[in-house]
C-alpha cells in the first residue's frame, strides 16, 4: 500500500516533510518518548522508588542530573518511569477508544438506520459532558487508579472518534468506486473492510494524534488533582503535586516533569500536523 | 423570537432531560453501592440499609428515576454530606466566583487574541506576527495547571506581587485567569488569523476597497464581523476546556468556586454534591453551545433562521 521505494510519490512526500524542521522535530520527540517509555526499566539510572532522606531536595548535580525530590528519590529516574506510566495509560485509553469507535462508526455510517441513530444519540449525549467533568465523575465512582483513568480516557475519546469515522464513512460510501464495487457484487463486509476502511485510515490517524495530546492533558490533570495515577507510582501530573509545596525552594521539581509534558504534547502536535500534510492528497503534487 | 430560536431552545430542553437521565444512569448503575459510599468505611450493615431506605435505593429503578427527575426539576439536589446544607445552596454560593473567573478568562482571550490574529493576518511576514504565531504553538502545548504553577512560582513566591492562593478581590483572579486564558488566547489568535486571511481574499473586500473605503473600515466592518463566526464556533468547541480548566485551576489556587468544590466533594465522598455540580457543569456547557448557535445571526446578515 505505502511504497517507499526511491522516486515513488510517497518517498518524495517523506522527503518533502522531512525537510520541514518542525515536522522532523515532532517525529523525533514522539519517537524519543516512545523509546524512553518502552525502555524505561532498563534506562533509569537509579531505582525511582528508593528513598534517601539524607539527599532530599538536592538540586541537579552530576550524581542526580534532574535533582532529587522531597524523599530523596532520583528525579530523572522518576520522570523516565513516569513517561512509561503516562504513555501506557494514554495508549491503553486511546486503543480502547479505537476498538470501540471504529466498528461502531463503520457500521453506523454504512448501514445507517436505527442503530446509527441510537449510537449517534448516545455519543452526542456523552459529548455534552465537558471531558474533564466526565472523567472526574467516572473516577469518583470507580475509585482513583490506573484502570479508572484508562476508562475515563477511553470514554471521553471514543465519542469524537466515532463521529469522525462515521462522517468519513458517510462521505466515502457515496463515492463512485464504492458504487462500482457494489455493482460487481461485493459483500457489505468486503466493501467496508477493503474499500471504505483503508480510505478513512489517514484522517483517523491524524485525528488520533490530536486526541492523544488531549488525553495526556486529561491524564496529567487528573494526576495533578490527586484523582489519577496514585503515588508512589510516578506520573508527570502527580509529580507536580509535591512540586507545588516546594515552589520557591526546589523549582526543578516543577521544571522537569513540566518540560516532559510540554515536549510530549508539542511533539504530538507537530507530528500530527506533519502527518496531515503527508496524507493530504491535495498537497501531493506541490513542489 | 424566530422559529429557529424556539426550535433551538426546545433542543436544549431535550438535551437537558437526556443529560439528567444520563447522570442518573451513570450514578445509579456504576459499580459500587451509593449507600456504601455515603456511609463510608466502617459503617454497619444496618446503617447502610437505613441510608439505602432513606435514599429510596431499595425501590425499583423506574420509581427512583421518576423521583430523581422530579426532585431535579424542583431544584432539590439532595443534601451535601460535607457541608450539611442543601446541595443547591452550596452550588449557589460557588457559582459567582466561577462565573467571574470564566468571564475574565474568556475576555482576556478575546481582547488579546483577536487583535493579534488580525495583525498576523494583515502583516503575515512581520516579526511581531511570526513571534505571536510561534508563541501560540507553545501556549497550546503547556497544560493550564503547569502554567498556573509557574505563574505562582514567579509572581507570588519569588516576586511577591500577588497572593499565591485564595478568593476575594480582583487581585486573586489575575493568575487563574492567565492560566486558563493562555490556551484559549492561542486558539482565538490562530482562528482569527486563518479566517481574516480567507475573508480578505473575498470579492466583496475588493469591492469595498474599490469604492474607496479606508483600510481600517474594511478590516473592522467587512472582514472582522464575518470572521467572528469561526471564532465563536471555536470558543463553543472549547467550552468544555474552559469549564474543565476552571476545575483544575480553582483547585490549584484554592479559589472558592464550583470546580474546587467538586474536587473537595470527590475527596470527601460527598456523593450528591459531585452529582449536583456535574449537573451544573453540563448545563453550563449546553448553555454555551446555545449562545454560540444563536450568536451566528448577529455576525453574518446572510444567516437568517426562518
Short mmCIF file of C-alpha atoms in Angstrom, two decimals, chain A residues 125 127-130 132-133 136-138 140-142 214 217 220-221 224-225 227 237 240 243-244 247-248 251 254 258-259 261-262 265-266 269-270, chain B residues 18-19 22-23 26-27 30-31 137 141-143 145-146 149 152-153 157-158 183 240 243-244 247-248 251-252 254 263 266 274 278 281-282 285-286:
data_model
loop_
_atom_site.label_atom_id
_atom_site.label_comp_id
_atom_site.label_asym_id
_atom_site.label_seq_id
_atom_site.Cartn_x
_atom_site.Cartn_y
_atom_site.Cartn_z
CA UNK A 125 -25.04 12.74 24.83
CA UNK A 127 -20.20 14.93 24.20
CA UNK A 128 -22.49 17.22 26.23
CA UNK A 129 -20.25 16.43 29.22
CA UNK A 130 -17.09 18.53 29.37
CA UNK A 132 -12.74 16.55 32.41
CA UNK A 133 -16.09 16.65 34.25
CA UNK A 136 -13.88 13.24 37.34
CA UNK A 137 -17.37 11.75 37.73
CA UNK A 138 -16.14 8.38 36.44
CA UNK A 140 -15.15 9.41 41.69
CA UNK A 141 -17.44 6.44 41.09
CA UNK A 142 -14.83 3.86 40.07
CA UNK A 214 -5.92 15.88 24.68
CA UNK A 217 -3.70 16.65 29.23
CA UNK A 220 -1.86 14.63 33.88
CA UNK A 221 -4.69 16.93 35.06
CA UNK A 224 -2.43 16.67 39.47
CA UNK A 225 -5.90 16.75 41.08
CA UNK A 227 -7.64 11.56 41.19
CA UNK A 237 0.81 15.08 36.75
CA UNK A 240 3.66 18.22 40.17
CA UNK A 243 6.28 20.41 43.33
CA UNK A 244 3.66 22.94 44.45
CA UNK A 247 7.79 26.06 44.65
CA UNK A 248 10.24 28.68 45.89
CA UNK A 251 11.98 24.67 41.13
CA UNK A 254 8.23 21.68 38.61
CA UNK A 258 6.50 20.04 33.33
CA UNK A 259 9.03 20.11 30.49
CA UNK A 261 4.53 17.21 29.39
CA UNK A 262 5.19 20.25 27.18
CA UNK A 265 2.33 17.49 23.62
CA UNK A 266 4.45 19.68 21.34
CA UNK A 269 1.01 18.38 17.74
CA UNK A 270 3.90 18.90 15.31
CA UNK B 18 -31.19 13.46 28.39
CA UNK B 19 -28.23 14.60 30.46
CA UNK B 22 -27.53 10.09 31.76
CA UNK B 23 -26.38 11.33 35.17
CA UNK B 26 -24.06 6.86 35.50
CA UNK B 27 -24.56 7.42 39.21
CA UNK B 30 -21.98 2.40 38.25
CA UNK B 31 -20.32 -0.39 40.17
CA UNK B 137 2.23 26.86 19.39
CA UNK B 141 1.48 22.72 24.50
CA UNK B 142 1.54 23.99 28.09
CA UNK B 143 -1.15 22.48 30.33
CA UNK B 145 -2.07 23.74 35.68
CA UNK B 146 1.62 23.84 34.76
CA UNK B 149 2.31 26.61 38.89
CA UNK B 152 2.60 31.09 41.17
CA UNK B 153 6.34 30.44 41.46
CA UNK B 157 6.65 33.15 45.64
CA UNK B 158 9.63 34.96 44.07
CA UNK B 183 -4.62 28.16 25.55
CA UNK B 240 -15.55 22.07 27.68
CA UNK B 243 -15.17 24.59 32.27
CA UNK B 244 -12.69 21.76 32.88
CA UNK B 247 -11.85 22.86 37.97
CA UNK B 248 -8.09 22.34 37.80
CA UNK B 251 -8.09 23.70 42.90
CA UNK B 252 -4.51 24.82 42.27
CA UNK B 254 -7.59 27.33 46.31
CA UNK B 263 -12.77 18.19 43.78
CA UNK B 266 -14.94 13.89 45.37
CA UNK B 274 -20.49 15.69 43.00
CA UNK B 278 -21.62 17.73 37.45
CA UNK B 281 -21.22 21.92 34.55
CA UNK B 282 -23.13 20.05 31.87
CA UNK B 285 -21.77 23.59 28.55
CA UNK B 286 -25.22 23.23 26.95
#
